[in-house]
mmCIF file of C-alpha atoms in Angstrom:
data_model
loop_
_atom_site.group_PDB
_atom_site.id
_atom_site.type_symbol
_atom_site.label_atom_id
_atom_site.label_comp_id
_atom_site.label_asym_id
_atom_site.label_seq_id
_atom_site.Cartn_x
_atom_site.Cartn_y
_atom_site.Cartn_z
ATOM 1 C CA MET A 1 160.950 172.916 142.597
ATOM 2 C CA ASN A 2 157.396 171.930 141.780
ATOM 3 C CA TYR A 3 157.365 169.382 138.990
ATOM 4 C CA LYS A 4 153.687 168.474 139.194
ATOM 5 C CA GLY A 5 152.411 167.044 135.923
ATOM 6 C CA LYS A 6 155.851 166.770 134.340
ATOM 7 C CA TRP A 7 157.408 163.488 133.277
ATOM 8 C CA ALA A 8 160.937 162.520 134.301
ATOM 9 C CA LEU A 9 163.007 159.680 132.870
ATOM 10 C CA VAL A 10 165.613 158.214 135.216
ATOM 11 C CA THR A 11 168.132 155.728 133.839
ATOM 12 C CA GLY A 12 169.905 153.317 136.150
ATOM 13 C CA ALA A 13 166.907 153.714 138.444
ATOM 14 C CA SER A 14 166.973 150.335 140.176
ATOM 15 C CA ALA A 15 169.366 151.345 142.985
ATOM 16 C CA GLY A 16 171.663 153.982 144.424
ATOM 17 C CA ILE A 17 171.682 157.482 142.957
ATOM 18 C CA GLY A 18 169.124 156.540 140.289
ATOM 19 C CA ALA A 19 166.553 155.313 142.804
ATOM 20 C CA ALA A 20 167.196 158.390 144.946
ATOM 21 C CA PHE A 21 166.556 160.612 141.925
ATOM 22 C CA ALA A 22 163.282 158.797 141.223
ATOM 23 C CA ARG A 23 162.056 159.289 144.786
ATOM 24 C CA ALA A 24 163.153 162.927 144.950
ATOM 25 C CA LEU A 25 161.467 163.816 141.653
ATOM 26 C CA ALA A 26 158.259 162.054 142.681
ATOM 27 C CA ALA A 27 158.312 163.935 145.999
ATOM 28 C CA LYS A 28 158.341 167.150 143.951
ATOM 29 C CA GLY A 29 155.293 166.012 141.981
ATOM 30 C CA ALA A 30 156.863 164.540 138.851
ATOM 31 C CA ASN A 31 155.588 161.410 137.167
ATOM 32 C CA VAL A 32 158.532 159.072 136.760
ATOM 33 C CA ALA A 33 159.590 156.671 134.011
ATOM 34 C CA LEU A 34 162.088 154.186 135.414
ATOM 35 C CA THR A 35 164.596 152.264 133.351
ATOM 36 C CA ALA A 36 167.344 149.796 134.238
ATOM 37 C CA ARG A 37 168.150 146.153 133.576
ATOM 38 C CA ARG A 38 166.296 144.663 136.572
ATOM 39 C CA PRO A 39 162.523 144.776 136.007
ATOM 40 C CA ASP A 40 161.678 143.334 139.422
ATOM 41 C CA ARG A 41 163.462 146.136 141.240
ATOM 42 C CA LEU A 42 161.924 148.735 138.956
ATOM 43 C CA ALA A 43 158.448 147.345 139.633
ATOM 44 C CA ASP A 44 159.021 147.463 143.403
ATOM 45 C CA LEU A 45 160.285 151.040 143.211
ATOM 46 C CA ALA A 46 157.372 152.094 140.989
ATOM 47 C CA SER A 47 154.861 150.648 143.455
ATOM 48 C CA GLU A 48 156.585 152.391 146.355
ATOM 49 C CA ILE A 49 156.609 155.748 144.550
ATOM 50 C CA GLU A 50 152.972 155.551 143.487
ATOM 51 C CA ARG A 51 151.901 154.572 146.999
ATOM 52 C CA GLU A 52 153.941 157.234 148.779
ATOM 53 C CA PHE A 53 153.696 160.195 146.416
ATOM 54 C CA GLY A 54 150.551 159.580 144.353
ATOM 55 C CA VAL A 55 152.234 160.169 140.995
ATOM 56 C CA LYS A 56 152.208 158.092 137.818
ATOM 57 C CA THR A 57 155.052 155.734 137.006
ATOM 58 C CA LEU A 58 156.144 153.788 133.966
ATOM 59 C CA VAL A 59 158.593 150.875 134.057
ATOM 60 C CA VAL A 60 160.765 150.423 130.960
ATOM 61 C CA PRO A 61 163.345 147.637 131.406
ATOM 62 C CA ALA A 62 166.340 148.240 129.133
ATOM 63 C CA ASP A 63 170.071 147.611 129.016
ATOM 64 C CA LEU A 64 171.854 150.785 127.952
ATOM 65 C CA ALA A 65 175.035 148.847 127.261
ATOM 66 C CA ASP A 66 173.058 147.585 124.266
ATOM 67 C CA PRO A 67 173.138 150.148 121.410
ATOM 68 C CA ALA A 68 169.416 149.498 120.845
ATOM 69 C CA GLY A 69 168.551 150.406 124.444
ATOM 70 C CA PRO A 70 167.793 154.133 123.940
ATOM 71 C CA SER A 71 165.499 153.481 120.984
ATOM 72 C CA ARG A 72 163.593 150.825 122.981
ATOM 73 C CA ILE A 73 163.048 153.351 125.758
ATOM 74 C CA ALA A 74 161.920 156.057 123.338
ATOM 75 C CA ASP A 75 159.533 153.671 121.594
ATOM 76 C CA ALA A 76 158.014 152.524 124.894
ATOM 77 C CA LEU A 77 157.447 156.121 125.990
ATOM 78 C CA LYS A 78 155.920 157.054 122.624
ATOM 79 C CA ALA A 79 153.546 154.097 122.835
ATOM 80 C CA LYS A 80 152.276 155.465 126.165
ATOM 81 C CA THR A 81 152.187 159.067 124.805
ATOM 82 C CA VAL A 82 154.671 160.124 127.461
ATOM 83 C CA GLU A 83 156.748 163.217 126.658
ATOM 84 C CA ILE A 84 159.855 163.665 128.783
ATOM 85 C CA ASP A 85 160.412 167.023 130.521
ATOM 86 C CA ILE A 86 163.229 165.968 132.846
ATOM 87 C CA LEU A 87 166.009 163.580 131.804
ATOM 88 C CA ILE A 88 168.321 162.054 134.397
ATOM 89 C CA ASN A 89 171.173 160.278 132.607
ATOM 90 C CA ASN A 90 172.476 158.173 135.472
ATOM 91 C CA ALA A 91 173.098 154.640 134.124
ATOM 92 C CA GLY A 92 176.665 153.491 134.611
ATOM 93 C CA TYR A 93 179.099 151.088 136.186
ATOM 94 C CA GLY A 94 182.830 150.494 136.593
ATOM 95 C CA LEU A 95 185.014 148.151 134.567
ATOM 96 C CA PRO A 96 187.998 147.140 136.712
ATOM 97 C CA GLY A 97 191.352 146.186 135.253
ATOM 98 C CA THR A 98 193.769 147.771 132.822
ATOM 99 C CA PHE A 99 192.885 148.564 129.229
ATOM 100 C CA VAL A 100 194.279 145.409 127.564
ATOM 101 C CA GLU A 101 193.121 143.071 130.338
ATOM 102 C CA ASN A 102 189.513 143.683 129.299
ATOM 103 C CA GLN A 103 187.954 142.499 126.055
ATOM 104 C CA TRP A 104 187.031 145.103 123.446
ATOM 105 C CA LYS A 105 183.389 143.984 123.570
ATOM 106 C CA ASP A 106 183.350 144.949 127.250
ATOM 107 C CA HIS A 107 184.895 148.343 126.548
ATOM 108 C CA ARG A 108 182.395 148.858 123.727
ATOM 109 C CA ALA A 109 179.468 148.067 126.021
ATOM 110 C CA PHE A 110 180.905 150.402 128.657
ATOM 111 C CA ILE A 111 181.115 153.283 126.162
ATOM 112 C CA ASP A 112 177.586 152.578 124.943
ATOM 113 C CA CYS A 113 176.241 152.743 128.493
ATOM 114 C CA LEU A 114 178.201 155.640 130.002
ATOM 115 C CA VAL A 115 178.629 157.826 126.915
ATOM 116 C CA ALA A 116 176.535 156.940 123.871
ATOM 117 C CA SER A 117 173.270 156.318 125.733
ATOM 118 C CA HIS A 118 173.507 159.669 127.553
ATOM 119 C CA VAL A 119 174.073 161.510 124.301
ATOM 120 C CA GLU A 120 171.379 159.648 122.359
ATOM 121 C CA LEU A 121 168.705 160.083 125.012
ATOM 122 C CA ALA A 122 169.462 163.807 125.204
ATOM 123 C CA HIS A 123 169.268 164.011 121.411
ATOM 124 C CA ARG A 124 165.920 162.220 121.382
ATOM 125 C CA PHE A 125 164.203 164.240 124.133
ATOM 126 C CA LEU A 126 165.783 167.688 123.824
ATOM 127 C CA PRO A 127 163.745 168.875 120.787
ATOM 128 C CA ALA A 128 160.444 168.613 122.693
ATOM 129 C CA MET A 129 161.953 170.480 125.633
ATOM 130 C CA GLN A 130 163.142 173.241 123.299
ATOM 131 C CA LYS A 131 159.714 173.459 121.702
ATOM 132 C CA LYS A 132 158.054 173.891 125.111
ATOM 133 C CA ARG A 133 160.887 176.183 126.250
ATOM 134 C CA TRP A 134 161.234 174.172 129.450
ATOM 135 C CA GLY A 135 163.369 171.165 130.251
ATOM 136 C CA ARG A 136 165.946 169.781 132.668
ATOM 137 C CA ILE A 137 168.803 167.424 131.824
ATOM 138 C CA VAL A 138 171.079 166.095 134.551
ATOM 139 C CA ASN A 139 174.015 164.067 133.297
ATOM 140 C CA VAL A 140 175.553 162.175 136.200
ATOM 141 C CA ALA A 141 179.301 162.493 135.737
ATOM 142 C CA SER A 142 181.879 162.201 138.527
ATOM 143 C CA VAL A 143 184.756 163.944 140.247
ATOM 144 C CA ALA A 144 186.764 161.362 138.270
ATOM 145 C CA GLY A 145 185.957 163.415 135.168
ATOM 146 C CA LEU A 146 187.597 166.486 136.717
ATOM 147 C CA VAL A 147 190.917 164.951 137.777
ATOM 148 C CA PRO A 148 193.772 163.297 135.867
ATOM 149 C CA GLY A 149 193.210 159.687 134.850
ATOM 150 C CA SER A 150 194.598 156.811 136.870
ATOM 151 C CA ALA A 151 195.705 153.240 136.215
ATOM 152 C CA GLY A 152 192.829 150.764 136.230
ATOM 153 C CA HIS A 153 189.206 151.385 135.232
ATOM 154 C CA THR A 154 190.834 152.966 132.189
ATOM 155 C CA LEU A 155 187.778 154.438 130.489
ATOM 156 C CA TYR A 156 185.872 155.580 133.571
ATOM 157 C CA GLY A 157 187.465 158.991 134.059
ATOM 158 C CA ALA A 158 187.584 159.539 130.310
ATOM 159 C CA ALA A 159 183.856 158.786 129.954
ATOM 160 C CA LYS A 160 182.974 161.139 132.806
ATOM 161 C CA ALA A 161 185.212 163.895 131.382
ATOM 162 C CA PHE A 162 183.315 163.545 128.095
ATOM 163 C CA ILE A 163 180.011 163.905 129.937
ATOM 164 C CA VAL A 164 181.230 167.070 131.676
ATOM 165 C CA SER A 165 182.327 168.683 128.416
ATOM 166 C CA PHE A 166 179.183 167.523 126.592
ATOM 167 C CA SER A 167 177.020 169.050 129.319
ATOM 168 C CA GLN A 168 178.867 172.352 129.091
ATOM 169 C CA SER A 169 178.300 172.559 125.346
ATOM 170 C CA LEU A 170 174.662 171.514 125.617
ATOM 171 C CA ALA A 171 174.053 174.079 128.359
ATOM 172 C CA ALA A 172 175.612 176.823 126.236
ATOM 173 C CA GLU A 173 173.419 175.906 123.268
ATOM 174 C CA ASN A 174 170.247 176.067 125.378
ATOM 175 C CA GLU A 175 170.924 178.889 127.820
ATOM 176 C CA ASN A 176 168.211 181.135 126.340
ATOM 177 C CA ASN A 177 165.370 178.676 125.754
ATOM 178 C CA GLY A 178 164.401 177.461 129.205
ATOM 179 C CA VAL A 179 166.310 174.173 129.081
ATOM 180 C CA HIS A 180 168.840 173.736 131.895
ATOM 181 C CA VAL A 181 171.653 171.198 131.543
ATOM 182 C CA SER A 182 173.918 170.186 134.402
ATOM 183 C CA ALA A 183 176.755 167.707 134.915
ATOM 184 C CA LEU A 184 176.477 166.342 138.446
ATOM 185 C CA CYS A 185 179.925 165.272 139.658
ATOM 186 C CA PRO A 186 179.688 163.261 142.883
ATOM 187 C CA GLY A 187 182.603 161.524 144.513
ATOM 188 C CA PHE A 188 182.349 158.336 146.532
ATOM 189 C CA THR A 189 178.666 157.655 147.240
ATOM 190 C CA TYR A 190 177.080 154.860 149.249
ATOM 191 C CA SER A 191 175.410 152.626 146.636
ATOM 192 C CA GLU A 192 175.844 149.251 144.942
ATOM 193 C CA PHE A 193 178.401 150.697 142.518
ATOM 194 C CA HIS A 194 181.446 149.231 144.273
ATOM 195 C CA ASP A 195 179.725 145.913 144.914
ATOM 196 C CA ALA A 196 179.011 145.544 141.211
ATOM 197 C CA ASN A 197 182.599 146.202 140.139
ATOM 198 C CA GLY A 198 184.203 144.186 142.920
ATOM 199 C CA THR A 199 185.915 147.033 144.782
ATOM 200 C CA ARG A 200 183.766 147.093 147.932
ATOM 201 C CA ALA A 201 186.490 145.635 150.170
ATOM 202 C CA LEU A 202 188.997 148.123 148.767
ATOM 203 C CA VAL A 203 186.962 151.304 149.174
ATOM 204 C CA SER A 204 185.590 150.184 152.544
ATOM 205 C CA GLN A 205 189.061 150.859 153.945
ATOM 206 C CA MET A 206 188.784 154.525 153.001
ATOM 207 C CA PRO A 207 187.755 157.185 155.577
ATOM 208 C CA LYS A 208 184.003 157.560 155.944
ATOM 209 C CA PHE A 209 184.191 161.352 155.565
ATOM 210 C CA MET A 210 185.025 160.809 151.891
ATOM 211 C CA PHE A 211 181.604 159.215 151.242
ATOM 212 C CA MET A 212 178.170 160.791 150.797
ATOM 213 C CA ASN A 213 174.709 159.264 150.899
ATOM 214 C CA ALA A 214 172.788 159.274 147.642
ATOM 215 C CA GLU A 215 169.960 161.497 148.898
ATOM 216 C CA PRO A 216 171.984 164.699 149.540
ATOM 217 C CA VAL A 217 173.833 164.158 146.252
ATOM 218 C CA VAL A 218 170.500 164.079 144.436
ATOM 219 C CA GLU A 219 168.859 166.970 146.289
ATOM 220 C CA SER A 220 171.830 169.256 145.706
ATOM 221 C CA GLY A 221 172.023 168.099 142.089
ATOM 222 C CA LEU A 222 168.395 168.996 141.442
ATOM 223 C CA ALA A 223 168.881 172.375 143.086
ATOM 224 C CA ALA A 224 171.940 172.931 140.881
ATOM 225 C CA VAL A 225 170.141 172.217 137.611
ATOM 226 C CA GLU A 226 167.295 174.523 138.664
ATOM 227 C CA ARG A 227 169.703 177.419 139.038
ATOM 228 C CA ALA A 228 171.471 176.433 135.782
ATOM 229 C CA HIS A 229 174.698 175.468 137.531
ATOM 230 C CA VAL A 230 176.393 173.621 134.680
ATOM 231 C CA VAL A 231 179.143 171.646 136.454
ATOM 232 C CA PHE A 232 178.196 170.893 140.042
ATOM 233 C CA VAL A 233 180.274 169.030 142.637
ATOM 234 C CA PRO A 234 178.315 168.057 145.779
ATOM 235 C CA GLY A 235 179.930 167.764 149.193
ATOM 236 C CA ALA A 236 182.723 169.675 150.910
ATOM 237 C CA TRP A 237 185.333 166.932 150.479
ATOM 238 C CA ASN A 238 184.572 166.515 146.775
ATOM 239 C CA LYS A 239 184.715 170.286 146.257
ATOM 240 C CA LEU A 240 188.104 170.320 147.978
ATOM 241 C CA VAL A 241 189.443 167.557 145.732
ATOM 242 C CA ALA A 242 188.103 169.155 142.543
ATOM 243 C CA GLY A 243 189.406 172.584 143.562
ATOM 244 C CA LEU A 244 192.822 171.210 144.431
ATOM 245 C CA MET A 245 193.125 169.421 141.107
ATOM 246 C CA LYS A 246 192.137 172.617 139.305
ATOM 247 C CA ALA A 247 194.676 174.710 141.220
ATOM 248 C CA LEU A 248 197.625 172.342 140.980
ATOM 249 C CA PRO A 249 199.824 172.175 137.871
ATOM 250 C CA ARG A 250 198.624 169.211 135.805
ATOM 251 C CA PRO A 251 201.772 167.078 136.403
ATOM 252 C CA TRP A 252 201.443 167.559 140.162
ATOM 253 C CA GLY A 253 197.794 166.586 140.091
ATOM 254 C CA ALA A 254 198.585 163.512 137.993
ATOM 255 C CA ALA A 255 201.300 162.468 140.436
ATOM 256 C CA LEU A 256 198.930 162.874 143.380
ATOM 257 C CA VAL A 257 196.201 160.795 141.706
ATOM 258 C CA LYS A 258 198.782 158.142 140.797
ATOM 259 C CA SER A 259 199.960 157.882 144.393
ATOM 260 C CA GLN A 260 196.401 157.432 145.707
ATOM 261 C CA SER A 261 194.748 155.386 142.944
ATOM 262 C CA LYS A 262 195.625 152.044 144.531
ATOM 263 C CA ASN A 263 193.143 152.959 147.277
ATOM 264 C CA PHE A 264 190.132 153.160 144.917
ATOM 265 C CA ARG A 265 191.075 151.661 141.511
ATOM 266 C CA ARG A 266 191.529 147.938 141.050
ATOM 267 C CA SER A 267 194.082 147.410 138.261
ATOM 268 C CA ASN A 268 193.589 143.650 138.023
ATOM 269 C CA PRO A 269 190.018 142.494 137.258
ATOM 270 C CA THR A 270 190.575 139.055 138.762
ATOM 271 C CA SER A 271 192.200 140.053 142.065
#
């Protein structure tokens, strides 16, 4: 994987898996455009990457829960004559609570960030990749998109299942033109994700073997998209879970998820 001279866009780049993607791509020679809501963190990461890897960076603060976010990113890149070769759709978060306990505006923002922004950014940058007959798109999904839905965080699994199916279709449409598309489906990963949605104390009680660090998730995800592996699950434990859910009859899998969901899904947003 030598990405020297190519430009990568990483969404949700200010921490966790997104920041790990930015560092890994820069280590492989890619110039990196970083976007997230926190410009100070993006600026720090950009400085670190330039200093350590000697590549170019571009900071584009944007909130992808805002429907105008993708167009702001595209406009900023166009103004700098930056053409994206590698797209990492990673922006996301969790919305705890049951469906009716959350306001529709919050659900709408969640869908814009985890679904609509991924699709729009792919739609904006894919044509140039097709024209050059080279491109990489990694849509960060989740094991949650491969298992039956659970109570609480109602739209999370549904959004990730959409991303998995979308990636499969996009990969099929581009299998002969040099553009590789992959849905990366990690499980529990050490990051700020659970701090942001208020479930840190809950998931901290879970066995440590169920968690991965962001760096191996990213490295294996990049290797997967290079070999055109369309739906990739990193980590032995996550592979076991995904394989079990695939093998079990759907009602059995749903019952198993239901029995365990209290350990990782908070059904009340205020508790």
